[in-house]
Coordinates of C-alpha atoms in Angstrom, one line a residue:
M1 CA 91.4 58.3 2.4
V2 CA 90.3 59.1 5.9
N3 CA 88.2 56.9 8.2
V4 CA 85.6 58.7 10.3
K5 CA 82.3 57.9 12.1
V6 CA 79.1 59.9 11.7
N7 CA 76.6 59.1 14.5
G8 CA 78.5 55.8 14.9
I9 CA 78.3 54.9 11.2
P10 CA 81.8 54.2 9.8
V11 CA 82.6 55.9 6.5
Q12 CA 85.7 56.5 4.4
V13 CA 86.1 59.7 2.5
A14 CA 88.9 61.5 0.6
E15 CA 91.4 63.5 2.6
G16 CA 90.3 67.2 2.6
S17 CA 86.6 66.3 2.6
T18 CA 84.4 68.3 4.9
V19 CA 82.2 66.9 7.8
L20 CA 79.2 67.8 5.6
E21 CA 80.5 65.7 2.8
A22 CA 81.3 62.8 5.1
A23 CA 77.7 62.9 6.5
K24 CA 76.2 62.8 3.0
K25 CA 78.3 59.7 2.2
A26 CA 76.9 58.1 5.4
N27 CA 73.4 59.0 4.3
V28 CA 73.0 61.5 7.2
K29 CA 71.4 64.8 6.4
I30 CA 72.7 67.9 8.1
P31 CA 70.5 70.9 7.5
T32 CA 72.1 73.8 5.7
L33 CA 71.0 77.3 4.4
C34 CA 74.0 79.3 3.3
Y35 CA 75.8 76.3 1.8
N36 CA 75.5 75.4 -1.9
P37 CA 77.6 72.7 -3.6
D38 CA 78.4 75.1 -6.4
L39 CA 80.1 77.6 -4.0
S40 CA 82.9 77.7 -1.6
P41 CA 81.7 77.1 2.0
W42 CA 80.7 80.4 3.4
A43 CA 79.8 79.3 7.0
S44 CA 77.6 82.3 7.6
C45 CA 74.3 80.8 8.9
G46 CA 75.5 78.3 11.5
I47 CA 72.6 75.9 10.9
C48 CA 74.9 73.0 9.9
V49 CA 76.7 72.9 13.3
V50 CA 77.9 69.5 14.6
K51 CA 79.9 68.2 17.6
I52 CA 83.0 66.0 17.7
E53 CA 82.8 63.2 20.3
G54 CA 84.7 64.3 23.4
S55 CA 84.0 68.0 22.9
N56 CA 81.0 70.2 23.5
K57 CA 82.3 72.8 21.0
M58 CA 80.0 73.2 18.0
L59 CA 81.7 73.3 14.6
R60 CA 80.2 74.3 11.2
S61 CA 80.2 71.1 9.2
C62 CA 80.3 72.9 5.7
C63 CA 83.8 74.1 6.3
T64 CA 85.3 71.8 8.9
P65 CA 87.7 69.2 7.3
V66 CA 87.6 65.6 8.6
S67 CA 90.6 64.0 10.2
E68 CA 91.5 60.3 10.8
G69 CA 89.4 58.7 13.5
M70 CA 87.0 61.7 13.9
S71 CA 83.7 60.7 15.5
I72 CA 81.0 63.2 14.4
I73 CA 77.7 63.8 16.2
S74 CA 75.2 65.5 13.9
N75 CA 72.1 65.2 16.1
D76 CA 71.5 65.7 19.8
P77 CA 69.2 68.0 21.8
D78 CA 71.7 70.9 22.0
L79 CA 72.3 70.8 18.3
V80 CA 68.6 70.7 17.4
Q81 CA 67.9 73.6 19.8
T82 CA 70.8 75.7 18.4
R83 CA 69.6 75.2 14.8
K84 CA 66.0 76.0 15.8
T85 CA 67.2 79.2 17.5
V86 CA 69.2 80.3 14.4
I87 CA 66.2 79.7 12.2
E88 CA 63.9 81.7 14.6
L89 CA 66.4 84.6 14.6
I90 CA 66.5 84.6 10.8
L91 CA 62.7 84.5 10.7
S92 CA 62.6 87.5 13.0
T93 CA 64.1 89.7 10.3
H94 CA 62.1 88.1 7.4
P95 CA 58.6 89.1 6.1
D96 CA 55.7 86.7 6.8
D97 CA 54.2 87.0 3.3
C98 CA 54.9 83.4 2.2
L99 CA 51.6 83.1 0.2
A100 CA 52.6 86.0 -2.1
C101 CA 56.3 85.1 -2.3
P102 CA 57.7 83.9 -5.6
R103 CA 59.6 81.1 -3.7
N104 CA 56.5 79.8 -1.9
Q105 CA 56.9 76.0 -1.6
A106 CA 60.3 76.3 -3.1
C107 CA 61.9 78.3 -0.3
E108 CA 64.7 76.7 1.7
L109 CA 64.0 78.8 4.8
Q110 CA 60.3 77.9 4.7
T111 CA 61.3 74.2 4.4
L112 CA 63.6 74.4 7.4
A113 CA 61.0 76.2 9.5
Q114 CA 58.5 73.4 8.7
E115 CA 61.1 70.7 9.4
F116 CA 61.9 72.2 12.8
G117 CA 58.3 72.6 13.7
I118 CA 58.5 76.4 14.2
R119 CA 54.9 77.6 15.0
E120 CA 55.7 80.7 17.1
Q121 CA 58.1 83.6 16.8
P122 CA 59.8 84.2 20.2
Y123 CA 61.8 87.2 19.0
K124 CA 60.7 90.7 18.1
K125 CA 60.1 91.2 14.4
M126 CA 62.7 93.5 12.8
V127 CA 61.9 93.4 9.1
R128 CA 63.6 96.1 7.1
D129 CA 61.5 98.2 4.8
I130 CA 63.7 98.5 1.7
P131 CA 62.2 99.2 -1.7
Q132 CA 62.4 96.6 -4.5
D133 CA 64.8 97.2 -7.4
T134 CA 63.2 96.4 -10.7
S135 CA 65.6 98.3 -12.9
T136 CA 67.0 95.4 -15.0
G137 CA 63.6 94.4 -16.4
S138 CA 64.8 90.8 -16.1
L139 CA 65.3 90.4 -12.3
I140 CA 63.7 91.8 -9.2
L141 CA 65.8 92.4 -6.1
N142 CA 63.8 92.5 -2.9
P143 CA 66.2 93.4 -0.1
S144 CA 63.5 93.0 2.6
K145 CA 63.5 89.3 2.1
C146 CA 67.3 89.0 2.1
I147 CA 68.7 86.7 4.8
R148 CA 72.3 87.8 4.2
C149 CA 73.5 84.3 3.5
G150 CA 75.9 85.6 0.9
R151 CA 75.1 83.1 -1.9
C152 CA 74.3 85.7 -4.5
V153 CA 77.6 87.6 -3.7
E154 CA 79.6 84.4 -4.1
V155 CA 77.9 83.5 -7.3
C156 CA 78.2 86.9 -8.9
Q157 CA 81.8 87.5 -7.9
E158 CA 83.4 84.0 -7.8
M159 CA 81.4 81.9 -10.2
Q160 CA 80.5 84.6 -12.7
G161 CA 83.2 87.2 -12.2
V162 CA 80.8 90.0 -12.8
W163 CA 80.9 91.8 -9.4
A164 CA 77.4 93.3 -9.7
V165 CA 76.5 92.9 -6.0
E166 CA 78.3 93.0 -2.7
F167 CA 77.7 93.5 1.0
L168 CA 77.0 97.1 2.0
G169 CA 76.9 98.4 5.6
R170 CA 77.9 96.6 8.8
G171 CA 76.2 94.8 11.7
E172 CA 72.4 94.8 11.7
S173 CA 72.4 97.3 8.8
I174 CA 74.3 95.0 6.5
R175 CA 72.6 94.3 3.2
I176 CA 73.3 93.2 -0.4
A177 CA 73.2 95.7 -3.2
P178 CA 75.4 96.8 -6.1
A179 CA 78.6 98.7 -5.3
A180 CA 78.1 102.4 -4.6
D181 CA 74.4 101.6 -3.9
V182 CA 73.4 102.1 -7.5
K183 CA 70.4 100.4 -9.1
L184 CA 71.0 96.9 -10.4
G185 CA 70.2 98.0 -13.9
D186 CA 73.0 100.6 -13.7
S187 CA 75.6 98.1 -12.4
P188 CA 77.7 95.6 -14.3
C189 CA 74.9 93.0 -13.9
I190 CA 74.5 90.9 -17.0
K191 CA 71.1 89.5 -16.1
C192 CA 72.3 85.9 -16.2
G193 CA 70.0 85.1 -13.2
Q194 CA 72.5 82.9 -11.4
C195 CA 71.9 85.0 -8.3
S196 CA 68.2 84.2 -8.4
A197 CA 68.9 80.5 -9.1
H198 CA 71.1 80.3 -6.0
C199 CA 69.2 82.6 -3.6
P200 CA 67.5 80.2 -1.1
V201 CA 64.6 82.6 -0.5
G202 CA 62.6 85.2 -2.5
A203 CA 65.2 88.0 -2.3
I204 CA 66.1 87.8 -6.0
Y205 CA 63.8 86.4 -8.7
E206 CA 62.7 86.6 -12.3
N207 CA 60.4 89.4 -13.4
D208 CA 57.2 87.4 -13.9
Q209 CA 55.6 88.4 -17.1
T210 CA 52.9 85.6 -17.3
K211 CA 50.1 88.2 -16.9
L212 CA 51.2 89.8 -20.2
V213 CA 50.9 86.4 -22.0
W214 CA 47.6 85.6 -20.4
D215 CA 46.2 88.9 -21.5
A216 CA 47.3 88.3 -25.1
L217 CA 45.9 84.8 -25.1
M218 CA 42.5 85.9 -23.7
K219 CA 42.0 88.9 -26.1
E220 CA 39.0 88.5 -28.4
G221 CA 37.2 90.5 -31.1
P222 CA 39.1 93.3 -32.9
E223 CA 41.9 93.2 -30.3
A224 CA 42.5 89.5 -30.7
K225 CA 46.1 88.4 -31.3
T226 CA 47.6 85.5 -33.2
C227 CA 49.7 84.0 -30.4
A228 CA 52.9 82.2 -31.5
V229 CA 55.3 80.5 -29.1
Q230 CA 58.8 78.9 -29.3
I231 CA 60.5 76.7 -26.8
A232 CA 64.3 76.6 -26.2
P233 CA 66.3 73.4 -26.3
A234 CA 67.0 73.3 -22.5
V235 CA 63.4 73.8 -21.5
R236 CA 62.4 70.3 -22.6
V237 CA 64.8 68.5 -20.2
A238 CA 64.1 70.6 -17.1
L239 CA 60.4 71.4 -17.0
A240 CA 59.6 67.9 -15.8
E241 CA 61.3 68.7 -12.4
S242 CA 58.5 71.2 -11.7
F243 CA 56.1 68.3 -11.9
G244 CA 58.0 65.8 -9.8
L245 CA 59.9 63.9 -12.5
P246 CA 63.7 63.4 -12.5
P247 CA 66.0 65.9 -14.2
G248 CA 66.7 65.2 -17.8
T249 CA 63.2 63.7 -18.5
D250 CA 62.5 64.8 -22.1
L251 CA 58.8 66.0 -22.4
T252 CA 59.1 67.8 -25.7
G253 CA 55.9 66.3 -27.2
K254 CA 53.8 67.0 -24.0
I255 CA 55.1 70.6 -24.0
Y256 CA 53.8 71.2 -27.5
T257 CA 50.4 69.9 -26.4
A258 CA 50.4 72.0 -23.2
L259 CA 51.2 75.1 -25.2
R260 CA 48.2 74.5 -27.5
R261 CA 45.9 73.9 -24.5
L262 CA 47.1 77.2 -23.0
G263 CA 45.7 78.8 -26.2
F264 CA 48.7 79.4 -28.5
D265 CA 47.7 79.4 -32.2
A266 CA 51.2 78.3 -33.5
V267 CA 53.8 76.2 -31.6
F268 CA 57.3 76.4 -32.9
D269 CA 60.6 75.1 -31.7
T270 CA 63.7 77.2 -31.1
N271 CA 65.7 74.2 -32.2
F272 CA 64.7 75.0 -35.7
S273 CA 66.2 78.5 -35.4
A274 CA 69.3 77.0 -33.8
D275 CA 69.7 75.2 -37.1
L276 CA 69.3 78.5 -38.8
T277 CA 71.9 80.1 -36.5
I278 CA 74.3 77.4 -37.4
M279 CA 73.8 78.1 -41.1
E280 CA 74.6 81.7 -40.6
E281 CA 77.3 81.4 -38.0
G282 CA 78.9 78.4 -39.8
T283 CA 79.0 80.3 -43.0
E284 CA 80.5 83.3 -41.2
F285 CA 83.2 81.1 -39.7
V286 CA 84.1 79.5 -43.0
H287 CA 84.4 82.9 -44.7
R288 CA 86.7 84.1 -41.9
L289 CA 88.7 80.9 -42.0
T290 CA 89.1 81.1 -45.8
G291 CA 90.3 84.7 -45.5
A292 CA 92.7 83.8 -42.6
L293 CA 94.2 81.0 -44.6
K294 CA 94.9 83.3 -47.5
A295 CA 96.3 86.1 -45.3
G296 CA 98.0 83.9 -42.7
M297 CA 96.7 83.0 -39.3
Q298 CA 99.1 85.3 -37.5
Q299 CA 97.7 88.2 -39.6
A300 CA 94.2 87.1 -38.9
T301 CA 94.9 87.3 -35.2
A302 CA 96.3 90.8 -35.6
D303 CA 93.4 92.2 -37.7
K304 CA 90.9 90.5 -35.3
S305 CA 89.1 88.4 -37.9
M306 CA 90.1 85.3 -35.8
P307 CA 89.1 83.8 -33.6
L308 CA 85.3 83.8 -34.2
I309 CA 83.4 83.8 -30.9
T310 CA 79.8 82.6 -30.6
S311 CA 77.0 85.1 -29.8
C312 CA 74.0 83.0 -28.8
C313 CA 74.1 83.9 -25.1
P314 CA 72.7 87.4 -24.2
A315 CA 74.3 87.4 -20.8
W316 CA 77.7 86.7 -22.4
V317 CA 77.0 89.4 -25.0
D318 CA 76.3 91.9 -22.3
Y319 CA 79.5 90.9 -20.4
M320 CA 81.6 91.1 -23.5
E321 CA 80.3 94.6 -24.4
K322 CA 81.1 95.8 -20.8
Y323 CA 84.4 93.9 -20.0
Y324 CA 85.9 93.0 -23.4
P325 CA 84.8 95.6 -25.9
D326 CA 88.1 95.1 -27.8
M327 CA 86.8 91.6 -28.7
I328 CA 83.7 93.0 -30.5
P329 CA 85.3 92.4 -34.0
N330 CA 85.7 88.7 -33.1
F331 CA 82.1 88.3 -32.2
S332 CA 79.8 86.5 -34.6
T333 CA 77.2 88.9 -35.9
A334 CA 74.6 86.0 -36.0
K335 CA 71.6 86.7 -33.7
S336 CA 70.6 84.1 -31.1
P337 CA 68.1 81.4 -32.0
Q338 CA 65.4 83.2 -30.0
Q339 CA 65.8 86.4 -32.0
M340 CA 66.1 84.6 -35.4
M341 CA 62.9 82.7 -34.7
G342 CA 61.1 86.0 -33.7
A343 CA 62.1 87.6 -37.0
M344 CA 61.0 84.6 -39.0
I345 CA 57.7 84.4 -37.3
K346 CA 56.8 88.0 -38.1
T347 CA 58.1 87.8 -41.7
Y348 CA 58.4 84.4 -43.4
W349 CA 55.7 82.6 -41.4
A350 CA 53.3 85.6 -41.3
A351 CA 53.4 85.8 -45.1
K352 CA 52.8 82.0 -45.5
A353 CA 50.0 81.9 -42.9
K354 CA 48.5 85.2 -44.3
V355 CA 48.6 86.8 -40.9
D356 CA 49.2 90.5 -40.3
P357 CA 52.5 90.7 -38.4
A358 CA 51.1 93.6 -36.4
K359 CA 48.5 91.1 -35.0
I360 CA 51.1 88.5 -34.0
Y361 CA 52.1 88.2 -30.4
S362 CA 55.4 86.3 -30.2
V363 CA 56.3 84.5 -27.0
S364 CA 59.5 82.6 -26.2
I365 CA 60.0 80.0 -23.4
M366 CA 63.6 80.2 -22.3
P367 CA 65.8 78.7 -19.6
C368 CA 67.3 82.2 -19.1
T369 CA 66.5 85.5 -17.4
A370 CA 68.8 87.4 -19.7
K371 CA 66.6 86.6 -22.7
K372 CA 64.1 89.0 -21.2
F373 CA 66.7 91.7 -21.7
E374 CA 67.8 90.5 -25.1
N375 CA 64.4 90.8 -26.9
S376 CA 64.7 94.6 -26.7
R377 CA 68.4 95.2 -26.4
D378 CA 68.8 97.3 -29.5
E379 CA 67.0 98.2 -32.8
S380 CA 68.1 95.0 -34.5
M381 CA 65.7 93.1 -32.3
Y382 CA 62.9 94.9 -34.3
S383 CA 64.1 93.7 -37.7
S384 CA 60.7 92.5 -38.8
G385 CA 59.3 96.1 -38.5
Y386 CA 57.9 95.1 -35.1
K387 CA 59.3 93.8 -31.8
D388 CA 60.5 90.4 -33.0
V389 CA 59.9 88.6 -29.7
D390 CA 57.2 90.4 -27.6
V391 CA 57.8 88.7 -24.3
T392 CA 60.1 86.0 -22.8
L393 CA 59.1 83.6 -20.1
T394 CA 61.4 81.3 -18.1
T395 CA 60.9 77.6 -17.6
R396 CA 59.6 78.4 -14.1
E397 CA 57.0 80.8 -15.5
L398 CA 55.8 78.2 -18.0
A399 CA 55.4 75.7 -15.2
R400 CA 53.3 78.1 -13.3
M401 CA 51.1 78.8 -16.3
I402 CA 50.4 75.1 -16.9
K403 CA 49.5 74.7 -13.2
Q404 CA 47.2 77.8 -13.3
A405 CA 45.4 76.4 -16.3
G406 CA 44.6 73.2 -14.5
I407 CA 46.4 71.1 -17.2
D408 CA 47.2 67.5 -16.2
F409 CA 50.6 67.9 -17.7
L410 CA 52.1 64.5 -17.1
N411 CA 49.1 62.7 -18.7
L412 CA 49.0 64.8 -21.8
P413 CA 49.3 63.1 -25.2
E414 CA 52.4 64.0 -27.3
S415 CA 52.1 66.2 -30.4
E416 CA 54.4 67.7 -33.0
P417 CA 55.5 71.4 -33.5
D418 CA 54.0 73.4 -36.4
S419 CA 55.8 73.5 -39.7
P420 CA 57.7 75.1 -41.2
L421 CA 59.4 76.6 -38.1
G422 CA 59.2 73.6 -35.9
P423 CA 61.0 70.5 -37.2
Y424 CA 64.7 70.4 -36.2
S425 CA 67.9 68.5 -36.4
G426 CA 69.9 67.0 -33.6
A427 CA 72.4 69.8 -34.0
G428 CA 69.7 72.3 -33.0
V429 CA 68.8 70.6 -29.7
I430 CA 72.4 70.3 -28.4
F431 CA 72.5 74.1 -28.3
G432 CA 71.1 73.6 -24.8
A433 CA 74.4 72.3 -23.3
T434 CA 77.8 73.7 -23.0
G435 CA 79.8 72.7 -26.1
G436 CA 76.7 72.1 -28.1
V437 CA 76.9 75.2 -30.2
M438 CA 80.5 74.4 -31.0
E439 CA 79.6 70.8 -31.9
A440 CA 76.7 71.8 -34.1
A441 CA 78.8 74.3 -35.9
L442 CA 81.6 71.8 -36.5
R443 CA 79.1 69.3 -38.0
T444 CA 78.1 71.9 -40.6
A445 CA 81.4 73.6 -41.0
Y446 CA 82.9 70.3 -42.1
F447 CA 80.2 70.0 -44.8
L448 CA 80.6 73.6 -45.9
V449 CA 84.3 73.2 -46.4
T450 CA 84.5 69.7 -47.8
K451 CA 81.0 69.3 -49.4
E452 CA 80.9 65.9 -47.7
E453 CA 78.9 64.5 -44.8
L454 CA 80.7 63.5 -41.6
K455 CA 80.8 59.8 -40.9
D456 CA 80.7 60.5 -37.1
V457 CA 79.0 63.7 -36.1
N458 CA 79.8 63.4 -32.4
F459 CA 82.5 65.8 -31.1
T460 CA 82.7 64.5 -27.6
A461 CA 85.8 66.5 -26.7
V462 CA 83.7 69.6 -26.2
R463 CA 81.1 67.9 -24.0
G464 CA 80.9 67.8 -20.3
L465 CA 81.3 70.1 -17.3
S466 CA 85.0 71.1 -17.5
G467 CA 85.1 74.8 -17.3
I468 CA 87.2 75.2 -20.4
K469 CA 87.2 72.4 -23.0
E470 CA 89.7 72.4 -25.9
A471 CA 89.9 70.3 -29.1
T472 CA 91.7 70.1 -32.3
V473 CA 89.7 69.2 -35.4
H474 CA 91.1 68.4 -38.9
I475 CA 89.0 69.4 -41.9
N476 CA 90.5 68.9 -45.4
G477 CA 94.0 69.2 -44.0
I478 CA 93.2 72.3 -42.0
E479 CA 93.9 72.1 -38.3
L480 CA 91.2 73.9 -36.3
R481 CA 91.8 74.6 -32.7
V482 CA 88.5 75.2 -30.8
A483 CA 87.5 76.0 -27.2
A484 CA 84.2 75.9 -25.3
A485 CA 84.0 77.8 -22.0
H486 CA 81.0 78.1 -19.7
Q487 CA 80.4 79.8 -16.3
M488 CA 81.4 83.4 -16.7
G489 CA 84.3 83.2 -14.3
N490 CA 86.1 80.9 -16.8
I491 CA 85.7 83.2 -19.7
A492 CA 88.4 85.7 -18.7
T493 CA 91.0 83.0 -18.8
V494 CA 90.2 82.2 -22.4
L495 CA 89.9 85.8 -23.6
D496 CA 93.1 87.0 -21.8
Q497 CA 95.1 84.3 -23.7
V498 CA 93.7 85.7 -27.0
R499 CA 94.6 89.2 -25.9
K500 CA 98.1 88.1 -25.0
A501 CA 98.7 86.4 -28.3
R502 CA 97.5 89.5 -30.1
E503 CA 99.8 91.8 -28.1
E504 CA 102.8 89.5 -28.7
G505 CA 102.0 89.1 -32.5
R506 CA 101.4 85.4 -32.2
E507 CA 98.7 83.3 -33.8
T508 CA 95.6 83.0 -31.6
P509 CA 95.5 79.8 -29.4
W510 CA 92.1 79.0 -31.0
H511 CA 90.2 79.7 -34.2
F512 CA 86.7 79.2 -32.8
I513 CA 85.4 79.8 -29.3
E514 CA 82.0 79.0 -27.8
V515 CA 80.9 80.9 -24.6
M516 CA 77.9 80.3 -22.4
A517 CA 77.4 82.4 -19.3
C518 CA 75.9 79.7 -17.0
R519 CA 77.4 76.5 -15.6
G520 CA 76.5 73.7 -17.9
G521 CA 75.2 76.1 -20.5
C522 CA 71.5 76.8 -21.0
I523 CA 70.5 73.6 -19.1
G524 CA 71.8 75.4 -16.0
G525 CA 70.3 78.8 -16.9
G526 CA 69.0 81.3 -14.4
G527 CA 65.4 80.6 -15.3
Q528 CA 65.4 76.8 -14.9
P529 CA 63.8 75.0 -12.0
Y530 CA 65.5 75.6 -8.7
G531 CA 68.0 73.2 -7.1
A532 CA 70.5 72.7 -9.9
T533 CA 73.7 70.9 -9.0
D534 CA 76.3 69.2 -11.2
E535 CA 74.4 66.0 -10.8
V536 CA 71.2 67.6 -12.0
R537 CA 73.1 69.4 -14.8
K538 CA 74.6 66.1 -16.0
L539 CA 71.1 64.5 -16.2
R540 CA 69.7 67.4 -18.1
M541 CA 72.7 67.2 -20.5
R542 CA 72.1 63.5 -21.0
G543 CA 68.5 64.3 -21.9
I544 CA 69.7 66.8 -24.5
Y545 CA 72.1 64.3 -26.2
D546 CA 69.6 61.5 -26.1
N547 CA 67.2 63.8 -28.0
D548 CA 69.9 64.5 -30.5
E549 CA 70.7 60.9 -31.1
K550 CA 67.1 60.0 -32.0
Q551 CA 66.7 62.7 -34.6
E552 CA 66.4 61.7 -38.3
Y553 CA 68.8 64.5 -39.2
R554 CA 71.8 65.2 -37.0
C555 CA 73.2 68.2 -38.9
S556 CA 71.6 71.6 -39.4
H557 CA 72.3 71.8 -43.1
D558 CA 70.4 68.5 -43.6
N559 CA 67.1 69.8 -42.1
P560 CA 64.7 70.0 -45.1
Y561 CA 62.8 72.9 -43.6
I562 CA 66.1 74.9 -43.3
K563 CA 66.7 74.2 -47.0
Q564 CA 63.1 75.4 -47.7
I565 CA 63.4 78.7 -45.8
Y566 CA 66.5 79.6 -47.8
A567 CA 64.9 78.5 -51.1
E568 CA 61.7 80.4 -50.5
F569 CA 62.8 83.4 -48.5
L570 CA 66.4 84.0 -47.4
Q571 CA 68.1 83.0 -50.7
K572 CA 71.3 81.7 -49.1
P573 CA 73.3 81.9 -45.8
A574 CA 74.8 85.4 -45.3
S575 CA 72.6 86.9 -48.1
H576 CA 71.6 90.6 -47.9
K577 CA 68.1 89.6 -46.6
A578 CA 69.7 87.2 -44.1
H579 CA 71.9 90.0 -42.7
E580 CA 68.9 92.3 -42.4
L581 CA 66.9 89.8 -40.4
L582 CA 69.3 87.4 -38.7
H583 CA 72.3 89.4 -37.8
T584 CA 73.1 92.2 -35.3
Q585 CA 75.9 94.5 -34.1
Y586 CA 77.6 95.3 -30.8
K587 CA 78.8 98.3 -29.0
E588 CA 80.9 99.1 -25.9
R589 CA 78.8 99.6 -22.8
P590 CA 80.0 101.2 -19.6
L591 CA 80.2 99.1 -16.5
Y592 CA 78.2 101.6 -14.5
L593 CA 75.6 103.8 -16.0
K594 CA 75.5 107.4 -14.7

């Protein structure tokens, strides 16, 4: 431990801590812009400068380590003026269209300008006129708003390991764009949206499709649509942040009511189709495991039937097809819960409700920007004969719609989802957190193998924010080795070990692998409310597991509505009809499109 003072306040911090971290522990706020706790200190903006007593030299607190006896000054007239000048210089290259900006009232630069009382612009405006890039369909890159803080580059390269964007040019002409200056949609971008979640301004943001949904909701007469909606597990524990409540606050019942007041005719829950996913993916895993036990695990590694890798995350699917196409045989063919629900709405539910599927407008509310890409990624996303999910909105877009409609969200009564595609088990809701798909699958895989119910359904070894979590599970004398990895930068470590085992003719280190592209899983998705940190992610995860624990059914196979859909429509897991509607295929994709 190291003893320091911040503005005369004594504080003790761990050796290696930065001045910024010491100040936080002393309850002293130092303004920052390029800094983000998820990322390595970049020190590009200079707003976090401080002085050390006895020296007039200004140091950047985000990357300056503390030392024993250091006395830090975070606030004096020179420091305030320096910070104000830096903000004014940044503003001189930034557009003044705050009212039309997607980050209005959620912009870190705007907040700093307000805090420092900037009312005039002393420097000549030098805003660059660079066209927007809308090529991904999920994200919009607006280089004119870029403040060159470097956060998106760090996120994409270091956290996610995708390398879709980098710095191009030098000096005043420097800007952020894909390598070779191609369009973002032609780059390795996987549409995860972590760049937009970490951008402090409106330079990268989700493609807002709320107008499409409003148009569908407002149609009348012969053009009227039956509007159905589904909400993902992670949405329910994050939406509250957009209305001033703490992260992790579970507002599931109020969300159902809000969606009805927006005008949706049917309100379903993606947790139900998460249960459906487990039935299909769990059955697939048991089939592969049975075959591997007969042929030998080493042979199963060689013929690529093992390990089975989850396929719920569309950003991960895109990454795998681009970076690890040799792993395609290991990928579960089960669609994501979003797409399974879309298919069931326009087939099973349409028939039960006696609604023409051509007249159904299917909307999903997701924590993820990549889901916008997923709903039209290939022909299997049209398995109902129509586009299974017509449009995907993020949590942020839903919050805007609720506010636009003048709904007093926090004072709404709670309600239930519509049957039969609404009621869910606890296993369905934990899909929203890293390790949740694995845990849900193990709960049902145990039953499928043993025909017995688990006494304790909690697999806590795969929970938490460790980048790679491993566990060994024993089922009927079978030793299963599983891994759950999240944040794309951790994925290569896992997959490279599988590749190495295959090359050396050894048994794979794991039999079942869960992958989620975003840190914390879907609760930290690129479409969630801004400002996610590990503290926020932990609270959202707690909300997910609390929801699981209060459910009557904790396992997907126990959900009576899941039993009903198989009895009435799908016949059994992995049936021919289930494969037609609930499964997909993959293909190698080039890193750069020509």
